[in-house]
Amino acid sequence: MKKLLMSLILFSSIFVSKAQTKFASIFNHHMVLQRNTEINIWGTDKPNSTVEVTGSWGAEAKVKTDKKGIWKTKLKTDNAGGPYTLAAKGSEQIILEDILLGEVWICTGQSNMAMSLKGGPGQHIEDSNDLILNSTNKNIRFFTVEKAVSREPLDSCKGSWEVSSPKTVANFSAVGYSFGLRLQKYLNVPVGLISSNVGGTPAQAWTPIETIEAEFPELKKDFIKKENTKTATVLYNGMIHPLIPYTIKGAIWYQGEGNRWNPEQYSRLFPAMIKSWRSNWKQGAFPFYFVQLAPYGNKLEGWVGVQQAQLKTMLTVPNSGMAVINDIGYKTRIHPPKKKEVGQRLALWALAKDYGVEGIAYSGPIYKSMKVKGAKLLVEFSQASLGITSMGKELIDFEISGADGVYHSAKAKITTRGSVLEVWSDKIQNPKNVRYGWKSYIEGSLFNTAGLPASSFTTEDWDTVFKNKN
């Protein structure tokens, strides 16, 4: 029976490549389709022909191709489950096998999202061998988009859907898999993960040309250069555009290192990129959760600036969230090995915000307010319902300034049953502002009682720069 099934699937695969009737490249055997909604389905056939699309869960639609032979339609999906088939019958018939209905997420960014579960040359991923060993799970599927650079938006990409197993998961995104695994285990539904990542890339490479031309004219000089993976728009064109409008639940993102040389620009570019994706996907303000840069290096220029740009994005862009990892950085590696924790912290955002899980913390402490009491600054935080804690560490990496704006190293103490942070310095009698984690590498010492760390922050100009969306 198994040999017969494999033969049928192999035959179907051959048929896909030769058929006149085709699905778009993201549709293939073993894929996951977003449950309980109306999904977008599209493909090609002969111009001005009729295509009937059928999902074996009980959905069907009929559509005509345009003069270029492109067809687009929608299908209603049911509750999570499967396996099902998805068929398109036009000038020929094509059948995709082993389809599941569940939750679909895009996993994208640069090398820290791209890094596979097995690790990289000389760079380990903690717990990777155990995660790989226990990865057999027919309810987790993933698609890795092959790297493609393009001046023009592409309609197809290379890649295939795979079922989670030790052989397949070893080469998939470690952060993406850890995120999906936590969702799948808790929700007990199929999870589909689409990985589209390239190392060493800036956000402008993932941003459509319309946004660059309208809002970032300084980047238009990229268009006269020979393209590479750092060129504006080329990765959006080659690796995101082919996925649109595949129906998704949301996106997770891990990037920022490639923009550290211009944090101010990134503070505008990153939100603009999110807005452009949402606009082009036409799914409204779908969830967009991202990872703040991990501590790394020695006084790297722009590093804290990018962290602040990311904090600002989280506080101002609707339906966004940020996983803070300044307690699990690695001073000598830009790719910190604790990828499982990163994926799990991203999943907390999704579980709390999108799947209605009550009672869990999903964010570390966020600066809320400050007042002066003598020579001390008293700081309070949101996202810390039971207060703040150092988790047994020494409270370090705090600085305060007076009216002159010069910052000095400061001492800190948690008081009032964990609800207030006192900060002071013997060098300043009239303090005005406090900041925390203001260098590229720290070992985070400020948390909420759920063990989630606080972002680096400054109270300077907080009300004008960090306008809270909540």
Short mmCIF file of C-alpha atoms in Angstrom, two decimals:
data_model
loop_
_atom_site.label_atom_id
_atom_site.label_comp_id
_atom_site.label_asym_id
_atom_site.label_seq_id
_atom_site.Cartn_x
_atom_site.Cartn_y
_atom_site.Cartn_z
CA MET A 1 0.00 0.00 0.00
CA LYS A 2 2.84 2.38 0.90
CA LYS A 3 4.61 1.64 -2.39
CA LEU A 4 1.38 2.29 -4.29
CA LEU A 5 0.89 5.64 -2.49
CA MET A 6 4.46 6.69 -3.22
CA SER A 7 4.01 5.76 -6.87
CA LEU A 8 0.85 7.85 -7.08
CA ILE A 9 2.59 10.83 -5.46
CA LEU A 10 5.59 10.47 -7.78
CA PHE A 11 3.24 10.29 -10.77
CA SER A 12 1.41 13.39 -9.54
CA SER A 13 4.73 15.24 -9.17
CA ILE A 14 5.68 14.44 -12.76
CA PHE A 15 2.20 15.48 -13.86
CA VAL A 16 2.60 18.85 -12.04
CA SER A 17 5.69 19.73 -14.05
CA LYS A 18 4.20 18.81 -17.47
CA ALA A 19 0.58 19.83 -17.08
CA GLN A 20 -0.86 22.82 -18.87
CA THR A 21 -2.99 23.41 -15.78
CA LYS A 22 -0.76 24.51 -12.92
CA PHE A 23 -0.94 25.76 -9.37
CA ALA A 24 1.39 28.58 -8.28
CA SER A 25 4.80 27.34 -7.08
CA ILE A 26 3.98 27.65 -3.37
CA PHE A 27 1.21 25.02 -3.74
CA ASN A 28 2.51 21.48 -3.59
CA HIS A 29 2.14 18.09 -1.97
CA HIS A 30 2.32 18.07 1.87
CA MET A 31 1.46 21.76 2.27
CA VAL A 32 -0.58 23.33 5.06
CA LEU A 33 -3.47 25.66 4.21
CA GLN A 34 -4.83 28.19 6.69
CA ARG A 35 -7.83 26.72 8.51
CA ASN A 36 -11.30 28.21 9.06
CA THR A 37 -11.08 30.99 6.52
CA GLU A 38 -11.27 31.74 2.82
CA ILE A 39 -7.90 31.07 1.22
CA ASN A 40 -6.42 32.42 -2.00
CA ILE A 41 -5.69 29.85 -4.72
CA TRP A 42 -4.09 30.75 -8.04
CA GLY A 43 -2.22 29.31 -10.99
CA THR A 44 -2.10 29.19 -14.78
CA ASP A 45 -3.75 27.43 -17.71
CA LYS A 46 -4.57 28.18 -21.31
CA PRO A 47 -5.90 31.72 -21.80
CA ASN A 48 -9.67 32.16 -21.54
CA SER A 49 -10.25 28.65 -20.21
CA THR A 50 -12.30 27.41 -17.25
CA VAL A 51 -10.65 25.87 -14.20
CA GLU A 52 -12.51 23.97 -11.50
CA VAL A 53 -10.75 23.89 -8.12
CA THR A 54 -11.78 21.33 -5.51
CA GLY A 55 -10.65 20.71 -1.95
CA SER A 56 -11.61 17.26 -0.70
CA TRP A 57 -12.70 18.74 2.64
CA GLY A 58 -15.80 19.91 0.76
CA ALA A 59 -14.94 23.14 -1.01
CA GLU A 60 -15.07 23.99 -4.70
CA ALA A 61 -14.84 26.97 -7.02
CA LYS A 62 -14.92 27.67 -10.75
CA VAL A 63 -12.85 30.39 -12.39
CA LYS A 64 -11.83 31.56 -15.88
CA THR A 65 -8.25 32.40 -16.82
CA ASP A 66 -7.45 35.85 -18.17
CA LYS A 67 -5.84 36.56 -21.52
CA LYS A 68 -2.42 35.76 -20.04
CA GLY A 69 -3.66 32.41 -18.73
CA ILE A 70 -3.67 33.39 -15.05
CA TRP A 71 -6.47 32.22 -12.79
CA LYS A 72 -7.23 33.27 -9.21
CA THR A 73 -9.98 32.16 -6.87
CA LYS A 74 -10.85 31.51 -3.24
CA LEU A 75 -11.77 28.38 -1.35
CA LYS A 76 -13.36 28.06 2.07
CA THR A 77 -11.39 25.93 4.49
CA ASP A 78 -12.66 23.88 7.40
CA ASN A 79 -11.43 23.04 10.87
CA ALA A 80 -7.89 21.76 11.29
CA GLY A 81 -7.36 18.30 9.90
CA GLY A 82 -6.47 16.14 6.93
CA PRO A 83 -4.91 14.69 4.95
CA TYR A 84 -6.88 16.07 2.01
CA THR A 85 -6.35 16.58 -1.70
CA LEU A 86 -6.49 19.79 -3.69
CA ALA A 87 -7.37 19.46 -7.38
CA ALA A 88 -7.50 21.82 -10.33
CA LYS A 89 -9.27 20.65 -13.48
CA GLY A 90 -8.85 22.79 -16.56
CA SER A 91 -7.33 21.86 -19.89
CA GLU A 92 -5.81 19.05 -17.83
CA GLN A 93 -6.20 17.88 -14.23
CA ILE A 94 -3.70 18.22 -11.42
CA ILE A 95 -4.06 16.73 -7.93
CA LEU A 96 -1.99 17.66 -4.88
CA GLU A 97 -1.86 15.03 -2.12
CA ASP A 98 -1.45 14.96 1.65
CA ILE A 99 -2.76 18.47 2.35
CA LEU A 100 -3.46 19.60 5.92
CA LEU A 101 -5.56 22.47 7.24
CA GLY A 102 -3.97 24.33 10.13
CA GLU A 103 -1.95 27.44 10.98
CA VAL A 104 0.45 29.02 8.45
CA TRP A 105 3.27 31.43 9.37
CA ILE A 106 6.02 33.15 7.36
CA CYS A 107 9.49 32.97 8.97
CA THR A 108 11.77 35.59 7.44
CA GLY A 109 14.79 37.86 7.91
CA GLN A 110 18.54 37.39 7.70
CA SER A 111 21.03 34.82 8.96
CA ASN A 112 19.76 34.43 12.51
CA MET A 113 16.40 33.31 11.11
CA ALA A 114 18.01 31.39 8.26
CA MET A 115 20.39 29.43 10.51
CA SER A 116 19.42 25.79 10.38
CA LEU A 117 18.67 23.62 13.36
CA LYS A 118 21.85 21.62 12.79
CA GLY A 119 23.91 24.81 13.17
CA GLY A 120 26.64 26.21 10.94
CA PRO A 121 30.37 25.71 10.40
CA GLY A 122 31.94 25.92 13.85
CA GLN A 123 28.69 27.30 15.31
CA HIS A 124 26.51 25.10 17.47
CA ILE A 125 22.81 25.41 18.25
CA GLU A 126 21.99 24.42 21.82
CA ASP A 127 19.85 21.27 22.14
CA SER A 128 19.91 20.84 18.35
CA ASN A 129 20.67 17.12 18.30
CA ASP A 130 17.87 16.37 20.75
CA LEU A 131 15.41 18.56 18.83
CA ILE A 132 16.36 16.88 15.57
CA LEU A 133 16.10 13.41 17.09
CA ASN A 134 12.55 14.08 18.31
CA SER A 135 11.32 15.99 15.28
CA THR A 136 9.18 13.32 13.58
CA ASN A 137 5.79 15.01 13.40
CA LYS A 138 3.37 14.74 10.49
CA ASN A 139 1.57 17.86 11.77
CA ILE A 140 4.53 20.19 11.18
CA ARG A 141 5.32 21.03 7.55
CA PHE A 142 7.78 23.54 6.14
CA PHE A 143 8.73 25.18 2.87
CA THR A 144 12.13 26.84 2.37
CA VAL A 145 12.26 29.44 -0.40
CA GLU A 146 15.42 29.13 -2.47
CA LYS A 147 17.51 32.32 -2.61
CA ALA A 148 16.55 34.52 -5.54
CA VAL A 149 17.58 38.07 -6.39
CA SER A 150 15.48 39.97 -8.92
CA ARG A 151 15.03 43.50 -10.23
CA GLU A 152 11.43 42.71 -11.11
CA PRO A 153 8.73 41.03 -8.96
CA LEU A 154 8.70 37.28 -9.63
CA ASP A 155 5.57 35.15 -9.71
CA SER A 156 7.24 31.85 -8.76
CA CYS A 157 9.90 30.55 -6.42
CA LYS A 158 11.79 27.31 -5.96
CA GLY A 159 11.16 25.07 -2.97
CA SER A 160 8.98 22.22 -1.79
CA TRP A 161 6.86 21.39 1.24
CA GLU A 162 8.42 18.82 3.57
CA VAL A 163 7.09 16.84 6.53
CA SER A 164 9.02 17.28 9.76
CA SER A 165 11.52 14.48 10.43
CA PRO A 166 15.15 14.29 11.58
CA LYS A 167 16.32 14.33 7.97
CA THR A 168 14.27 17.34 6.89
CA VAL A 169 14.21 19.51 10.01
CA ALA A 170 17.99 19.56 10.39
CA ASN A 171 18.19 21.95 7.44
CA PHE A 172 15.22 24.14 8.41
CA SER A 173 15.32 27.42 10.34
CA ALA A 174 16.07 26.72 14.01
CA VAL A 175 14.04 29.73 15.17
CA GLY A 176 11.19 28.95 12.79
CA TYR A 177 11.01 25.32 13.85
CA SER A 178 11.11 26.16 17.57
CA PHE A 179 8.31 28.67 17.05
CA GLY A 180 6.19 26.20 15.10
CA LEU A 181 6.85 23.33 17.49
CA ARG A 182 5.59 25.32 20.48
CA LEU A 183 2.46 26.33 18.58
CA GLN A 184 1.77 22.81 17.35
CA LYS A 185 2.24 21.19 20.75
CA TYR A 186 -0.08 23.64 22.48
CA LEU A 187 -2.75 24.08 19.79
CA ASN A 188 -2.66 20.43 18.69
CA VAL A 189 -3.29 21.41 15.07
CA PRO A 190 -1.11 21.23 11.95
CA VAL A 191 1.38 24.08 11.53
CA GLY A 192 2.90 25.18 8.23
CA LEU A 193 6.09 27.27 8.19
CA ILE A 194 7.40 29.12 5.15
CA SER A 195 11.05 30.13 5.53
CA SER A 196 12.32 32.97 3.31
CA ASN A 197 15.67 34.26 4.55
CA VAL A 198 19.10 35.40 3.36
CA GLY A 199 22.04 36.15 5.64
CA GLY A 200 23.71 39.55 5.79
CA THR A 201 20.80 41.47 4.30
CA PRO A 202 19.27 44.88 5.14
CA ALA A 203 15.56 45.58 5.45
CA GLN A 204 15.51 47.62 2.24
CA ALA A 205 16.26 44.44 0.25
CA TRP A 206 12.96 43.04 1.58
CA THR A 207 10.94 46.18 0.83
CA PRO A 208 8.94 46.73 -2.38
CA ILE A 209 10.06 49.39 -4.83
CA GLU A 210 6.95 51.55 -4.34
CA THR A 211 7.85 52.11 -0.68
CA ILE A 212 11.50 52.81 -1.46
CA GLU A 213 10.66 55.35 -4.17
CA ALA A 214 8.00 57.12 -2.10
CA GLU A 215 9.69 57.24 1.31
CA PHE A 216 13.42 56.48 0.96
CA PRO A 217 14.80 58.35 -2.05
CA GLU A 218 18.32 58.00 -0.66
CA LEU A 219 18.13 54.28 -1.43
CA LYS A 220 17.16 54.76 -5.08
CA LYS A 221 20.87 54.84 -5.95
CA ASP A 222 20.76 51.06 -5.47
CA PHE A 223 18.78 50.77 -8.70
CA ILE A 224 21.71 51.85 -10.87
CA LYS A 225 24.12 49.36 -9.34
CA LYS A 226 24.58 45.71 -10.14
CA GLU A 227 22.16 43.90 -7.87
CA ASN A 228 23.21 41.70 -4.95
CA THR A 229 21.43 40.52 -1.82
CA LYS A 230 21.91 43.96 -0.20
CA THR A 231 20.24 45.88 -3.03
CA ALA A 232 16.91 47.53 -2.28
CA THR A 233 13.79 45.51 -3.24
CA VAL A 234 15.57 42.54 -4.86
CA LEU A 235 14.78 40.00 -2.14
CA TYR A 236 11.21 41.19 -1.81
CA ASN A 237 10.88 40.67 -5.56
CA GLY A 238 12.50 37.25 -5.59
CA MET A 239 11.48 35.70 -2.28
CA ILE A 240 8.38 37.45 -0.89
CA HIS A 241 6.37 38.51 -3.94
CA PRO A 242 6.04 34.89 -5.19
CA LEU A 243 4.34 33.99 -1.89
CA ILE A 244 1.70 36.72 -2.09
CA PRO A 245 -1.24 36.26 -1.57
CA TYR A 246 -0.84 32.77 -0.02
CA THR A 247 -3.16 32.95 2.98
CA ILE A 248 -1.22 33.10 6.23
CA LYS A 249 -1.89 33.65 9.91
CA GLY A 250 1.08 35.96 10.39
CA ALA A 251 4.83 36.50 10.15
CA ILE A 252 7.89 36.24 12.38
CA TRP A 253 11.04 38.20 11.57
CA TYR A 254 14.65 38.19 12.80
CA GLN A 255 16.78 40.90 11.21
CA GLY A 256 18.44 44.21 12.00
CA GLU A 257 22.16 43.50 12.00
CA GLY A 258 22.29 44.55 8.33
CA ASN A 259 21.02 48.04 9.17
CA ARG A 260 23.16 48.94 12.16
CA TRP A 261 25.02 51.64 10.23
CA ASN A 262 21.87 53.79 10.02
CA PRO A 263 19.52 53.19 12.99
CA GLU A 264 17.54 56.37 12.37
CA GLN A 265 16.69 55.24 8.85
CA TYR A 266 15.84 51.78 10.16
CA SER A 267 13.39 53.31 12.66
CA ARG A 268 11.39 54.47 9.62
CA LEU A 269 12.23 51.70 7.16
CA PHE A 270 11.25 48.71 9.29
CA PRO A 271 7.69 49.94 10.02
CA ALA A 272 7.33 50.96 6.36
CA MET A 273 8.35 47.47 5.26
CA ILE A 274 5.76 45.88 7.57
CA LYS A 275 3.09 48.24 6.26
CA SER A 276 3.96 47.42 2.65
CA TRP A 277 3.76 43.66 3.21
CA ARG A 278 0.39 44.00 4.89
CA SER A 279 -0.88 46.21 2.10
CA ASN A 280 0.25 43.85 -0.65
CA TRP A 281 -0.99 40.71 1.09
CA LYS A 282 -4.43 42.29 1.52
CA GLN A 283 -5.05 40.43 4.79
CA GLY A 284 -5.29 43.50 6.96
CA ALA A 285 -2.85 44.09 9.82
CA PHE A 286 -1.81 40.46 10.19
CA PRO A 287 0.39 39.63 13.23
CA PHE A 288 4.04 40.58 12.78
CA TYR A 289 6.35 39.46 15.58
CA PHE A 290 10.09 40.04 15.53
CA VAL A 291 13.28 39.53 17.52
CA GLN A 292 15.27 42.38 19.01
CA LEU A 293 18.99 42.22 18.28
CA ALA A 294 20.87 40.02 20.71
CA PRO A 295 23.78 41.45 22.69
CA TYR A 296 27.01 41.03 20.71
CA GLY A 297 30.52 42.41 20.27
CA ASN A 298 32.32 45.26 21.93
CA LYS A 299 30.83 48.76 21.63
CA LEU A 300 29.50 48.19 18.12
CA GLU A 301 28.32 51.41 16.52
CA GLY A 302 24.58 51.54 15.86
CA TRP A 303 23.71 48.34 17.71
CA VAL A 304 21.73 49.94 20.52
CA GLY A 305 20.23 52.34 18.00
CA VAL A 306 18.73 49.43 16.06
CA GLN A 307 17.42 47.92 19.30
CA GLN A 308 15.68 51.23 20.03
CA ALA A 309 14.26 51.35 16.51
CA GLN A 310 12.86 47.87 17.09
CA LEU A 311 11.42 48.88 20.46
CA LYS A 312 9.80 51.90 18.82
CA THR A 313 8.31 49.66 16.12
CA MET A 314 6.81 47.34 18.71
CA LEU A 315 5.32 50.29 20.61
CA THR A 316 3.89 52.09 17.59
CA VAL A 317 2.99 49.53 14.90
CA PRO A 318 -0.39 47.84 15.53
CA ASN A 319 -0.47 44.07 15.97
CA SER A 320 3.29 43.77 16.29
CA GLY A 321 5.36 42.26 19.07
CA MET A 322 9.02 41.89 20.01
CA ALA A 323 10.88 38.99 21.59
CA VAL A 324 13.69 40.42 23.75
CA ILE A 325 16.78 38.22 24.09
CA ASN A 326 19.36 40.43 25.78
CA ASP A 327 19.88 37.73 28.41
CA ILE A 328 20.95 35.07 25.88
CA GLY A 329 23.39 36.88 23.60
CA TYR A 330 26.91 35.70 22.83
CA LYS A 331 29.71 38.25 22.92
CA THR A 332 31.89 36.64 20.26
CA ARG A 333 29.15 35.26 17.97
CA ILE A 334 26.64 37.27 15.98
CA HIS A 335 24.58 34.05 15.83
CA PRO A 336 23.71 33.24 19.46
CA PRO A 337 23.23 29.49 19.98
CA LYS A 338 20.02 29.64 22.05
CA LYS A 339 17.66 29.56 19.07
CA LYS A 340 15.06 27.40 20.81
CA GLU A 341 14.39 30.11 23.38
CA VAL A 342 14.04 32.72 20.63
CA GLY A 343 11.40 30.73 18.78
CA GLN A 344 9.56 29.96 22.00
CA ARG A 345 9.45 33.63 23.02
CA LEU A 346 8.02 34.56 19.62
CA ALA A 347 5.42 31.83 20.09
CA LEU A 348 4.33 33.37 23.40
CA TRP A 349 3.24 36.48 21.50
CA ALA A 350 1.21 34.43 19.05
CA LEU A 351 -0.35 32.22 21.72
CA ALA A 352 -1.40 35.20 23.84
CA LYS A 353 -2.43 37.60 21.10
CA ASP A 354 -3.77 35.35 18.32
CA TYR A 355 -4.86 32.13 20.00
CA GLY A 356 -6.47 33.49 23.15
CA VAL A 357 -4.21 31.86 25.72
CA GLU A 358 -4.84 33.68 28.99
CA GLY A 359 -2.62 33.68 32.03
CA ILE A 360 0.77 33.71 30.28
CA ALA A 361 3.32 36.51 30.06
CA TYR A 362 4.46 37.22 26.52
CA SER A 363 6.61 40.36 26.85
CA GLY A 364 9.41 41.43 29.11
CA PRO A 365 9.07 44.63 31.20
CA ILE A 366 8.46 47.83 29.22
CA TYR A 367 9.35 51.23 30.68
CA LYS A 368 6.16 53.02 31.81
CA SER A 369 6.97 56.01 34.00
CA MET A 370 9.61 57.73 36.11
CA LYS A 371 9.70 60.28 38.91
CA VAL A 372 12.46 62.00 40.80
CA LYS A 373 12.81 61.48 44.52
CA GLY A 374 15.78 63.44 45.83
CA ALA A 375 18.93 62.08 44.19
CA LYS A 376 17.16 58.94 42.97
CA LEU A 377 15.03 58.09 39.97
CA LEU A 378 12.06 55.79 40.62
CA VAL A 379 11.14 53.77 37.54
CA GLU A 380 8.02 51.66 36.93
CA PHE A 381 7.26 49.17 34.16
CA SER A 382 4.32 47.66 32.32
CA GLN A 383 4.25 43.97 31.32
CA ALA A 384 5.28 43.09 34.89
CA SER A 385 2.07 42.30 36.75
CA LEU A 386 3.92 40.77 39.70
CA GLY A 387 6.79 43.20 39.56
CA ILE A 388 10.37 43.08 38.32
CA THR A 389 13.28 40.93 39.38
CA SER A 390 16.97 40.47 38.68
CA MET A 391 16.57 36.66 38.64
CA GLY A 392 19.34 36.51 41.21
CA LYS A 393 21.78 38.56 39.14
CA GLU A 394 23.46 41.81 40.08
CA LEU A 395 21.58 44.78 38.62
CA ILE A 396 24.07 46.29 36.18
CA ASP A 397 24.23 48.32 32.94
CA PHE A 398 22.23 51.26 34.31
CA GLU A 399 23.25 54.88 33.74
CA ILE A 400 21.74 58.22 34.76
CA SER A 401 22.27 61.80 33.67
CA GLY A 402 21.58 65.25 35.02
CA ALA A 403 20.60 68.42 33.19
CA ASP A 404 23.89 68.40 31.30
CA GLY A 405 22.96 65.14 29.54
CA VAL A 406 26.18 63.41 30.54
CA TYR A 407 25.55 59.82 31.64
CA HIS A 408 27.32 58.12 34.54
CA SER A 409 27.28 54.52 35.66
CA ALA A 410 24.54 54.00 38.23
CA LYS A 411 23.46 51.64 40.95
CA ALA A 412 20.01 50.08 41.00
CA LYS A 413 17.73 48.44 43.53
CA ILE A 414 14.28 46.86 43.29
CA THR A 415 11.88 48.11 45.99
CA THR A 416 8.20 48.25 47.01
CA ARG A 417 7.57 44.51 46.67
CA GLY A 418 9.17 44.39 43.25
CA SER A 419 7.16 47.18 41.64
CA VAL A 420 9.71 50.03 41.57
CA LEU A 421 13.29 50.29 40.38
CA GLU A 422 15.44 52.83 42.20
CA VAL A 423 18.44 54.14 40.25
CA TRP A 424 21.10 56.58 41.49
CA SER A 425 24.70 57.67 41.17
CA ASP A 426 26.90 59.34 43.75
CA LYS A 427 28.10 61.67 40.96
CA ILE A 428 24.65 63.16 40.30
CA GLN A 429 22.56 64.98 42.89
CA ASN A 430 19.79 66.12 40.52
CA PRO A 431 19.13 63.25 38.11
CA LYS A 432 17.01 63.72 35.00
CA ASN A 433 17.14 60.57 32.85
CA VAL A 434 18.01 56.91 33.14
CA ARG A 435 18.98 54.37 30.53
CA TYR A 436 19.62 50.64 30.60
CA GLY A 437 21.71 48.36 28.42
CA TRP A 438 23.27 51.17 26.43
CA LYS A 439 26.05 49.16 24.76
CA SER A 440 26.13 46.41 22.19
CA TYR A 441 26.85 43.59 24.64
CA ILE A 442 25.19 43.19 28.02
CA GLU A 443 24.17 40.27 30.18
CA GLY A 444 20.57 41.23 30.89
CA SER A 445 19.74 41.65 34.57
CA LEU A 446 16.20 43.04 34.54
CA PHE A 447 13.20 40.72 34.09
CA ASN A 448 9.58 40.22 35.01
CA THR A 449 8.70 37.29 37.25
CA ALA A 450 8.00 35.11 34.20
CA GLY A 451 11.71 35.33 33.40
CA LEU A 452 11.28 37.48 30.29
CA PRO A 453 13.96 40.20 30.00
CA ALA A 454 13.50 43.93 29.62
CA SER A 455 14.62 45.70 26.47
CA SER A 456 17.37 48.27 26.60
CA PHE A 457 15.70 51.67 26.96
CA THR A 458 16.19 55.35 27.71
CA THR A 459 13.76 57.75 29.35
CA GLU A 460 15.24 60.62 27.33
CA ASP A 461 12.59 61.94 24.90
CA TRP A 462 10.46 58.86 25.60
CA ASP A 463 7.13 60.64 25.25
CA THR A 464 7.99 62.05 21.82
CA VAL A 465 9.93 59.14 20.34
CA PHE A 466 8.16 56.14 21.81
CA LYS A 467 4.48 56.87 21.46
CA ASN A 468 2.90 53.79 22.95
CA LYS A 469 0.22 52.10 20.85
CA ASN A 470 -1.23 50.25 23.87
#
